CSV table of C-alpha atoms in Angstrom, one decimal:
chain,number,residue,atom,x,y,z
A,182,MET,CA,-34.6,57.6,14.7
A,183,SER,CA,-35.3,58.9,18.1
A,184,GLY,CA,-32.9,58.7,21.0
A,185,THR,CA,-35.1,56.1,22.5
A,186,ASP,CA,-35.2,53.7,19.6
A,187,THR,CA,-33.7,50.3,20.4
A,188,ILE,CA,-32.9,47.0,18.7
A,189,VAL,CA,-35.6,44.5,19.2
A,190,ALA,CA,-34.5,41.7,16.9
A,191,ALA,CA,-31.4,40.3,15.2
A,192,ASP,CA,-32.1,37.4,12.9
A,193,VAL,CA,-29.8,35.4,10.6
A,194,VAL,CA,-31.0,34.5,7.1
A,195,ILE,CA,-29.2,31.7,5.2
A,196,THR,CA,-29.9,31.2,1.6
A,197,SER,CA,-28.2,29.5,-1.4
A,198,PRO,CA,-29.5,31.0,-4.7
A,199,GLY,CA,-26.5,29.6,-6.7
A,200,ARG,CA,-24.2,29.7,-3.8
A,201,ASN,CA,-24.4,30.2,0.0
A,202,PHE,CA,-25.0,33.6,1.5
A,203,VAL,CA,-25.5,34.5,5.2
A,204,THR,CA,-27.3,37.8,6.0
A,205,LEU,CA,-28.0,39.6,9.3
A,206,LYS,CA,-31.3,41.4,9.7
A,207,ILE,CA,-31.5,43.9,12.6
A,208,THR,CA,-34.9,45.4,13.4
A,209,THR,CA,-35.6,48.4,15.7
A,210,ALA,CA,-38.6,49.3,17.8
A,211,GLU,CA,-39.5,52.0,15.3
A,212,GLY,CA,-39.7,49.5,12.6
A,213,LEU,CA,-36.4,50.2,10.8
A,214,VAL,CA,-34.6,47.2,9.2
A,215,GLY,CA,-30.9,47.1,8.5
A,216,TRP,CA,-29.2,44.4,6.5
A,217,GLY,CA,-25.6,43.1,6.9
A,218,ASP,CA,-23.6,40.5,4.9
A,219,ALA,CA,-22.1,37.7,7.1
A,220,THR,CA,-20.9,35.4,4.3
A,221,LEU,CA,-17.6,33.6,4.8
A,222,ASN,CA,-17.1,31.3,1.9
A,223,GLY,CA,-16.8,27.7,3.0
A,224,ARG,CA,-17.4,28.5,6.7
A,225,GLU,CA,-20.8,30.1,6.5
A,226,LEU,CA,-22.4,28.2,9.3
A,227,ALA,CA,-19.7,29.1,11.7
A,228,VAL,CA,-20.5,32.8,11.3
A,229,ALA,CA,-24.2,32.1,11.5
A,230,SER,CA,-23.8,30.3,14.8
A,231,TYR,CA,-21.5,33.0,16.1
A,232,LEU,CA,-24.1,35.6,15.3
A,233,ARG,CA,-27.1,33.7,16.6
A,234,ASP,CA,-25.6,32.2,19.7
A,235,HIS,CA,-23.2,34.9,20.8
A,236,VAL,CA,-23.8,38.3,19.2
A,237,ALA,CA,-27.6,38.6,18.6
A,238,PRO,CA,-28.5,38.4,22.3
A,239,LEU,CA,-26.1,41.2,23.0
A,240,LEU,CA,-27.8,43.6,20.6
A,241,ILE,CA,-31.3,43.5,22.0
A,242,GLY,CA,-32.1,46.7,23.7
A,243,ARG,CA,-29.0,48.6,22.4
A,244,ASP,CA,-29.4,52.0,20.7
A,245,PRO,CA,-28.9,51.4,16.9
A,246,ALA,CA,-27.6,54.9,16.4
A,247,ARG,CA,-24.5,54.2,18.5
A,248,ILE,CA,-22.6,52.4,15.7
A,249,GLU,CA,-19.1,53.1,16.9
A,250,ASP,CA,-19.9,52.2,20.5
A,251,THR,CA,-21.4,48.9,19.3
A,252,TRP,CA,-18.3,48.1,17.2
A,253,GLN,CA,-16.1,48.7,20.2
A,254,TYR,CA,-18.4,46.7,22.5
A,255,LEU,CA,-18.3,43.7,20.1
A,256,TYR,CA,-14.6,43.9,19.4
A,257,ARG,CA,-12.9,45.1,22.6
A,258,GLY,CA,-15.5,43.8,24.9
A,259,ALA,CA,-14.8,40.2,23.9
A,260,TYR,CA,-11.7,38.4,25.2
A,261,TRP,CA,-11.3,36.4,22.0
A,262,ARG,CA,-10.6,38.9,19.3
A,263,ARG,CA,-9.9,39.0,15.6
A,264,GLY,CA,-10.1,36.1,13.1
A,265,PRO,CA,-12.4,35.8,10.1
A,266,VAL,CA,-15.5,34.4,12.0
A,267,THR,CA,-15.5,37.0,14.6
A,268,MET,CA,-14.7,39.9,12.3
A,269,THR,CA,-17.3,38.8,9.7
A,270,SER,CA,-19.9,38.8,12.5
A,271,VAL,CA,-18.9,42.2,13.7
A,272,GLY,CA,-18.9,43.4,10.1
A,273,ALA,CA,-22.4,42.2,9.5
A,274,VAL,CA,-23.6,44.1,12.6
A,275,ASP,CA,-21.8,47.2,11.5
A,276,LEU,CA,-23.2,47.2,8.0
A,277,ALA,CA,-26.7,46.7,9.3
A,278,LEU,CA,-26.4,49.6,11.7
A,279,TRP,CA,-25.1,51.9,9.0
A,280,ASP,CA,-28.0,50.8,6.9
A,281,ILE,CA,-30.4,51.7,9.7
A,282,LYS,CA,-28.6,55.1,10.2
A,283,GLY,CA,-29.1,55.9,6.5
A,284,LYS,CA,-32.8,54.9,6.5
A,285,ALA,CA,-33.4,56.9,9.7
A,286,THR,CA,-31.8,60.1,8.2
A,287,GLY,CA,-33.1,59.5,4.6
A,288,GLN,CA,-29.6,59.6,3.2
A,289,PRO,CA,-27.4,57.0,1.4
A,290,VAL,CA,-24.6,55.9,3.5
A,291,TYR,CA,-21.9,57.5,1.4
A,292,GLN,CA,-23.4,60.9,2.3
A,293,LEU,CA,-23.0,60.1,6.0
A,294,LEU,CA,-19.3,59.2,5.3
A,295,GLY,CA,-18.6,62.7,4.0
A,296,GLY,CA,-20.2,62.6,0.6
A,297,ALA,CA,-18.9,61.6,-2.8
A,298,VAL,CA,-15.3,62.3,-3.8
A,299,ARG,CA,-15.8,60.7,-7.2
A,300,ASP,CA,-18.6,60.3,-9.6
A,301,ARG,CA,-18.3,56.6,-10.2
A,302,ILE,CA,-16.1,53.6,-9.1
A,303,LEU,CA,-13.8,51.8,-11.5
A,304,CYS,CA,-14.3,48.0,-11.2
A,305,TYR,CA,-12.5,45.0,-12.6
A,306,THR,CA,-13.9,41.6,-13.4
A,307,HIS,CA,-12.4,38.1,-14.1
A,308,ALA,CA,-11.5,36.5,-17.4
A,309,SER,CA,-10.4,32.8,-17.3
A,310,GLY,CA,-9.5,30.3,-20.0
A,311,TRP,CA,-7.8,27.0,-19.8
A,312,ASP,CA,-5.3,27.9,-22.5
A,313,VAL,CA,-4.2,31.3,-24.0
A,314,PRO,CA,-6.6,31.4,-27.0
A,315,ARG,CA,-9.6,30.7,-24.8
A,316,LEU,CA,-8.3,33.3,-22.2
A,317,LEU,CA,-8.0,35.9,-24.9
A,318,ASP,CA,-11.6,35.2,-26.0
A,319,ALA,CA,-12.7,35.6,-22.4
A,320,VAL,CA,-10.9,38.9,-22.1
A,321,ASP,CA,-12.5,40.2,-25.3
A,322,ALA,CA,-15.9,39.2,-24.0
A,323,GLN,CA,-15.4,41.2,-20.8
A,324,ARG,CA,-14.1,44.2,-22.8
A,325,GLU,CA,-17.3,44.0,-24.9
A,326,ARG,CA,-19.3,44.3,-21.6
A,327,GLY,CA,-17.5,47.6,-21.0
A,328,PHE,CA,-14.8,46.6,-18.5
A,329,ARG,CA,-11.6,48.6,-18.6
A,330,ALA,CA,-9.9,46.4,-16.0
A,331,VAL,CA,-9.7,42.6,-16.2
A,332,ARG,CA,-8.1,39.9,-14.0
A,333,ALA,CA,-6.6,37.3,-16.3
A,334,GLN,CA,-6.2,33.7,-15.1
A,335,SER,CA,-5.4,30.6,-17.1
A,336,GLY,CA,-4.7,26.9,-16.7
A,337,VAL,CA,-1.2,25.6,-16.4
A,338,PRO,CA,0.1,23.0,-18.9
A,339,GLY,CA,0.3,19.6,-17.2
A,340,LEU,CA,-2.2,20.5,-14.4
A,341,GLY,CA,-5.9,19.6,-14.3
A,342,THR,CA,-7.5,22.5,-12.4
A,343,VAL,CA,-5.9,25.8,-11.2
A,344,TYR,CA,-7.8,27.7,-8.5
A,345,GLY,CA,-11.2,27.6,-10.2
A,346,VAL,CA,-10.0,27.4,-13.9
A,347,SER,CA,-10.9,24.0,-15.3
A,348,GLU,CA,-10.3,22.6,-18.8
A,349,ASN,CA,-13.8,21.4,-19.2
A,350,ALA,CA,-15.9,24.0,-17.3
A,351,PRO,CA,-17.4,27.0,-19.3
A,352,ALA,CA,-15.7,30.3,-18.5
A,353,HIS,CA,-18.8,31.6,-16.7
A,354,GLU,CA,-18.7,28.7,-14.2
A,355,GLN,CA,-15.0,29.0,-13.3
A,356,THR,CA,-15.5,30.4,-9.8
A,357,PRO,CA,-15.1,28.3,-6.7
A,358,GLY,CA,-18.3,27.9,-4.7
A,359,HIS,CA,-20.6,28.3,-7.8
A,360,LYS,CA,-23.3,25.6,-8.3
A,361,PRO,CA,-23.2,24.6,-12.0
A,362,ALA,CA,-26.6,24.3,-13.6
A,363,SER,CA,-25.3,21.6,-16.0
A,364,GLY,CA,-24.4,19.1,-13.3
A,365,HIS,CA,-20.9,18.4,-14.5
A,366,GLU,CA,-18.0,18.3,-12.1
A,367,GLN,CA,-17.0,21.7,-10.9
A,368,PRO,CA,-14.2,22.8,-8.5
A,369,ASP,CA,-16.5,24.1,-5.8
A,370,GLY,CA,-16.3,21.4,-3.2
A,371,ARG,CA,-19.8,20.0,-3.8
A,372,GLY,CA,-19.3,16.3,-4.0
A,373,PRO,CA,-16.8,13.9,-2.7
A,374,GLY,CA,-13.1,14.5,-2.8
A,375,PRO,CA,-10.5,11.6,-2.9
A,376,HIS,CA,-11.0,11.0,0.8
A,377,GLY,CA,-14.8,11.2,0.9
A,378,PRO,CA,-17.1,14.2,1.2
A,379,GLY,CA,-15.3,17.5,1.4
A,380,PRO,CA,-13.2,19.8,-0.8
A,381,GLN,CA,-11.9,18.9,-4.2
A,382,GLU,CA,-8.2,18.5,-4.3
A,383,GLU,CA,-6.0,20.1,-7.0
A,384,ILE,CA,-2.5,19.3,-7.9
A,385,TRP,CA,-0.1,22.3,-8.0
A,386,ASP,CA,3.4,22.7,-9.7
A,387,THR,CA,5.2,26.0,-9.0
A,388,ASP,CA,7.9,25.5,-11.6
A,389,ALA,CA,5.3,24.8,-14.3
A,390,TYR,CA,3.3,27.9,-13.2
A,391,LEU,CA,6.5,30.1,-13.2
A,392,ARG,CA,7.3,29.0,-16.7
A,393,HIS,CA,3.8,29.6,-18.0
A,394,ALA,CA,2.5,32.8,-16.3
A,395,PRO,CA,4.9,35.4,-17.8
A,396,GLU,CA,4.3,34.0,-21.3
A,397,MET,CA,0.5,33.9,-20.8
A,398,LEU,CA,0.3,37.5,-19.4
A,399,ALA,CA,2.6,38.8,-22.1
A,400,ALA,CA,0.3,37.3,-24.7
A,401,VAL,CA,-2.7,39.0,-23.1
A,402,ARG,CA,-0.9,42.4,-23.0
A,403,GLU,CA,0.1,42.1,-26.6
A,404,HIS,CA,-3.5,41.2,-27.5
A,405,VAL,CA,-5.2,44.0,-25.7
A,406,GLY,CA,-2.7,46.8,-26.0
A,407,PRO,CA,-1.5,49.3,-23.4
A,408,GLU,CA,-4.8,50.8,-22.1
A,409,LEU,CA,-6.6,47.9,-20.5
A,410,LYS,CA,-5.8,47.6,-16.8
A,411,LEU,CA,-4.5,44.0,-16.4
A,412,LEU,CA,-4.5,42.1,-13.1
A,413,HIS,CA,-3.3,38.7,-12.1
A,414,ASP,CA,-3.8,36.6,-8.9
A,415,VAL,CA,-1.1,34.2,-7.6
A,416,HIS,CA,-3.3,32.8,-4.7
A,417,HIS,CA,-0.5,32.8,-2.1
A,418,ARG,CA,1.3,30.0,-3.9
A,419,LEU,CA,4.9,31.3,-4.0
A,420,THR,CA,7.8,31.7,-1.6
A,421,PRO,CA,9.2,35.3,-1.3
A,422,GLY,CA,12.1,34.3,-3.7
A,423,GLU,CA,9.7,32.9,-6.3
A,424,ALA,CA,7.5,35.9,-5.9
A,425,ALA,CA,10.4,38.2,-6.6
A,426,ARG,CA,11.3,36.2,-9.7
A,427,LEU,CA,7.8,36.4,-11.0
A,428,GLY,CA,7.5,40.1,-10.3
A,429,LYS,CA,10.7,40.9,-12.2
A,430,ALA,CA,9.6,38.7,-15.1
A,431,LEU,CA,6.3,40.6,-15.3
A,432,GLU,CA,7.5,44.2,-15.1
A,433,ALA,CA,7.4,44.7,-18.9
A,434,VAL,CA,3.7,43.5,-18.9
A,435,ASN,CA,2.7,46.6,-17.1
A,436,LEU,CA,0.3,45.0,-14.7
A,437,PHE,CA,-2.2,47.1,-12.7
A,438,TRP,CA,-1.4,44.7,-9.9
A,439,LEU,CA,0.0,41.3,-9.0
A,440,GLU,CA,-2.1,39.8,-6.2
A,441,ASP,CA,-1.3,37.6,-3.2
A,442,VAL,CA,2.2,36.6,-4.4
A,443,THR,CA,3.0,34.9,-1.1
A,444,PRO,CA,1.2,34.2,2.2
A,445,ALA,CA,1.6,37.5,4.2
A,446,GLU,CA,0.9,36.4,7.7
A,447,ASN,CA,4.7,37.0,8.2
A,448,GLN,CA,4.6,40.5,6.8
A,449,GLU,CA,8.3,41.0,6.8
A,450,VAL,CA,8.7,38.6,3.9
A,451,LEU,CA,7.3,41.2,1.5
A,452,ARG,CA,10.5,43.2,2.1
A,453,HIS,CA,12.4,40.7,0.0
A,454,VAL,CA,9.8,40.9,-2.8
A,455,ARG,CA,9.7,44.7,-2.8
A,456,ARG,CA,13.5,44.9,-3.0
A,457,HIS,CA,13.5,42.9,-6.3
A,458,THR,CA,10.6,44.1,-8.3
A,459,THR,CA,8.6,47.3,-9.1
A,460,VAL,CA,5.5,45.4,-10.1
A,461,PRO,CA,2.5,46.8,-8.1
A,462,LEU,CA,1.5,44.4,-5.3
A,463,ALA,CA,-2.0,43.8,-3.9
A,464,ILE,CA,-2.6,41.9,-0.7
A,465,GLY,CA,-5.1,41.6,2.1
A,466,GLU,CA,-8.3,39.9,1.2
A,467,VAL,CA,-7.8,37.3,3.9
A,468,PHE,CA,-6.9,40.0,6.5
A,469,ASN,CA,-9.5,41.0,9.1
A,470,THR,CA,-8.0,44.0,11.0
A,471,VAL,CA,-5.9,47.1,10.5
A,472,TRP,CA,-3.1,45.5,12.5
A,473,GLU,CA,-2.6,42.7,10.0
A,474,CYS,CA,-2.2,45.4,7.3
A,475,GLN,CA,0.0,47.7,9.4
A,476,THR,CA,3.5,46.8,8.4
A,477,LEU,CA,2.6,46.3,4.8
A,478,ILE,CA,1.2,49.8,4.7
A,479,THR,CA,3.6,51.7,6.8
A,480,GLU,CA,6.7,50.3,5.1
A,481,GLN,CA,5.0,50.7,1.7
A,482,LEU,CA,5.5,47.0,0.9
A,483,ILE,CA,2.3,46.9,-1.1
A,484,ASP,CA,0.5,49.3,-3.4
A,485,PHE,CA,-3.1,48.1,-2.8
A,486,VAL,CA,-4.8,46.7,0.3
A,487,ARG,CA,-7.6,44.3,-0.5
A,488,THR,CA,-9.4,43.9,2.8
A,489,CYS,CA,-13.2,43.2,2.4
A,490,VAL,CA,-15.8,45.4,4.0
A,491,THR,CA,-17.5,42.4,5.6
A,492,HIS,CA,-14.5,40.3,6.6
A,493,ALA,CA,-12.6,43.3,8.0
A,494,GLY,CA,-15.3,44.3,10.5
A,495,GLY,CA,-17.6,46.5,8.5
A,496,ILE,CA,-17.6,50.1,7.2
A,497,SER,CA,-16.3,51.4,10.5
A,498,HIS,CA,-13.1,49.4,10.5
A,499,LEU,CA,-12.5,49.5,6.7
A,500,ARG,CA,-12.4,53.3,7.0
A,501,ARG,CA,-9.6,53.0,9.6
A,502,ILE,CA,-7.6,50.8,7.2
A,503,ALA,CA,-8.2,53.3,4.4
A,504,ALA,CA,-7.1,56.3,6.6
A,505,LEU,CA,-3.9,54.6,7.5
A,506,ALA,CA,-3.2,53.6,3.9
A,507,GLU,CA,-3.8,57.1,2.7
A,508,LEU,CA,-0.9,58.4,4.8
A,509,TRP,CA,1.4,56.0,3.0
A,510,GLN,CA,0.0,56.4,-0.5
A,511,VAL,CA,-1.4,52.9,-0.5
A,512,ARG,CA,-4.8,52.6,-2.2
A,513,LEU,CA,-7.8,50.3,-1.6
A,514,GLY,CA,-9.0,47.6,-4.0
A,515,PRO,CA,-11.4,45.6,-1.9
A,516,HIS,CA,-12.1,41.9,-2.3
A,517,GLY,CA,-15.5,41.4,-3.9
A,518,PRO,CA,-16.2,38.4,-6.0
A,519,SER,CA,-19.5,36.6,-6.1
A,520,ASP,CA,-18.9,34.9,-2.7
A,521,ILE,CA,-19.8,38.2,-1.0
A,522,SER,CA,-23.5,39.1,-1.2
A,523,PRO,CA,-24.9,42.2,-2.9
A,524,VAL,CA,-25.2,43.6,0.6
A,525,ALA,CA,-21.5,43.7,1.1
A,526,LEU,CA,-20.8,44.9,-2.5
A,527,GLY,CA,-23.2,47.8,-1.9
A,528,ALA,CA,-21.5,48.7,1.4
A,529,SER,CA,-18.1,48.6,-0.3
A,530,LEU,CA,-19.3,51.0,-3.0
A,531,HIS,CA,-20.6,53.5,-0.4
A,532,VAL,CA,-17.1,53.4,1.1
A,533,GLY,CA,-15.5,53.7,-2.4
A,534,LEU,CA,-17.5,56.7,-3.4
A,535,SER,CA,-16.5,58.6,-0.3
A,536,THR,CA,-12.9,57.5,0.2
A,537,PRO,CA,-10.1,59.4,-1.6
A,538,ASN,CA,-7.6,56.5,-1.9
A,539,PHE,CA,-10.1,54.0,-3.1
A,540,ALA,CA,-8.8,52.7,-6.4
A,541,ILE,CA,-10.9,49.9,-7.8
A,542,GLN,CA,-13.6,47.4,-6.8
A,543,GLU,CA,-13.6,43.7,-7.7
A,544,TYR,CA,-16.9,42.8,-9.4
A,545,MET,CA,-17.8,39.4,-10.9
A,546,GLY,CA,-21.5,39.8,-11.1
A,547,TYR,CA,-24.2,37.4,-9.9
A,548,GLU,CA,-26.7,35.0,-11.3
A,549,PRO,CA,-30.1,36.6,-12.1
A,550,VAL,CA,-31.8,35.0,-9.1
A,551,VAL,CA,-29.3,36.6,-6.7
A,552,HIS,CA,-30.4,40.0,-7.9
A,553,GLU,CA,-34.0,38.9,-7.2
A,554,VAL,CA,-33.3,37.8,-3.6
A,555,PHE,CA,-31.1,40.9,-2.9
A,556,ARG,CA,-32.8,43.9,-4.5
A,557,HIS,CA,-30.3,46.7,-4.7
A,558,ALA,CA,-29.8,50.3,-5.7
A,559,TRP,CA,-26.2,49.8,-6.9
A,560,SER,CA,-25.6,49.5,-10.6
A,561,TYR,CA,-23.0,48.7,-13.2
A,562,GLU,CA,-22.4,50.6,-16.4
A,563,ASP,CA,-19.4,50.9,-18.7
A,564,GLY,CA,-16.8,49.4,-16.5
A,565,HIS,CA,-17.9,51.3,-13.4
A,566,LEU,CA,-20.2,50.9,-10.4
A,567,HIS,CA,-22.3,53.3,-8.3
A,568,PRO,CA,-24.0,52.6,-4.9
A,569,GLY,CA,-27.2,54.5,-5.8
A,570,ASP,CA,-28.9,57.2,-3.8
A,571,GLU,CA,-31.5,55.2,-1.8
A,572,PRO,CA,-31.4,55.7,2.0
A,573,GLY,CA,-29.0,53.4,3.8
A,574,LEU,CA,-27.1,50.8,1.8
A,575,GLY,CA,-29.9,50.6,-0.8
A,576,ILE,CA,-30.5,46.9,-0.3
A,577,GLU,CA,-33.6,45.0,0.6
A,578,VAL,CA,-33.8,41.2,0.9
A,579,ASP,CA,-36.8,39.1,-0.3
A,580,GLU,CA,-37.0,36.7,2.6
A,581,ALA,CA,-39.8,34.6,1.1
A,582,LEU,CA,-37.7,34.0,-2.1
A,583,ALA,CA,-34.5,33.5,0.0
A,584,ALA,CA,-36.3,30.7,1.9
A,585,ARG,CA,-36.8,28.8,-1.3
A,586,PHE,CA,-33.0,28.2,-1.6
A,587,PRO,CA,-31.8,26.2,1.4
A,588,TYR,CA,-28.1,26.0,2.5
A,589,GLU,CA,-25.9,23.4,0.7
A,590,PRO,CA,-22.6,22.3,2.1
A,591,ALA,CA,-19.7,23.7,0.0
A,592,TYR,CA,-16.0,24.1,0.4
A,593,LEU,CA,-13.2,25.9,-1.5
A,594,PRO,CA,-10.7,23.5,-3.1
A,595,VAL,CA,-7.5,22.3,-1.4
A,596,ALA,CA,-4.2,22.3,-3.3
A,597,ARG,CA,-1.4,19.7,-3.0
A,598,ARG,CA,2.0,19.7,-4.6
A,599,ARG,CA,3.0,16.8,-6.8
A,600,ASP,CA,4.6,15.1,-3.9
A,601,GLY,CA,1.2,15.1,-2.0
A,602,SER,CA,2.0,17.8,0.5
A,603,ILE,CA,-0.5,20.6,1.1
A,604,THR,CA,0.2,24.1,-0.3
A,605,ASP,CA,-1.7,27.3,0.1
A,606,TRP,CA,-5.1,28.0,-1.4
């Protein structure tokens, strides 16, 4: 990359090979192409419009080597800051520029970030079952695939669907936003809800969940023994008091982490939870900047921060979050289910391989066709991931194949309490 190279095009690619993905393609005058993930599950077209209508015109003519300057320009130069749509857009640009930087220098991005601090990255996957026996079967299946860390979720007696876990859906389809090949009803928002087209609506009962979750997770621990790293996601459904009760009840289960116990926009509420339980807490997948994580990190109210490389403004900003967290002995465990594309997963792995306090990466895997659309150097083996050693992020997108899968409207479900009032998803 010469000092005179400039960005000549910034194009948005929308494709839906099983689920919707938004990808940014940046091209330079010297013919280098960088790829960035801009997927925001359930709000994909908002990010696509933000990129096309507001960001792409600002990139033309800029020096692609000036990654930090471009980040500052897009974040600080705009009056309206932060938020998931803005930060996902900024993150897509940042990933694409790091990809170009790596290709220009002939180095994988992790080498540009200081080189590897570990040989491979521990990852966890999901195991879901409507009842405990089916959950145990799902956990065993993931252990047979080599996973040493598993997030366990189950249905709740008396409820019909619990954040993606459905009594009738096969385990491999129990992820919101997934398009079922069988055509049966699936909690992904495709199809009418009770009030017409839009998200499916689930019924939630906190008391039923609090009765069931400790018994369910204790059964999993008894089944797998002490060595498997066991995780569980609460999906923001509890008050601070309820979260503290659950944490105390789960201390004997020896969880690797308990995720999103309560909405954390008001970060001070985690003080109450922390005072009453020693269970490790993980929060932050819906956070978009270091400022949203600041109190949780500096007061050590959490043990793991879960900000996603795409939704938190890219590699450049995730490294700031990691640096702050390292000072307070908080580790990274970034969000990374199948609703971020292989581009974002690859970027997260480059950060993970080069970041001392990176603990674990979420990895659900993708349908085979997704791997064909997004050809990647990263790989999975024996419970671990590696970003690969190809220049840049190690990702190339088959645009012709991507064009065969047009966008399909999809929403995450909505949850209501038994009295009909909305609760947190």
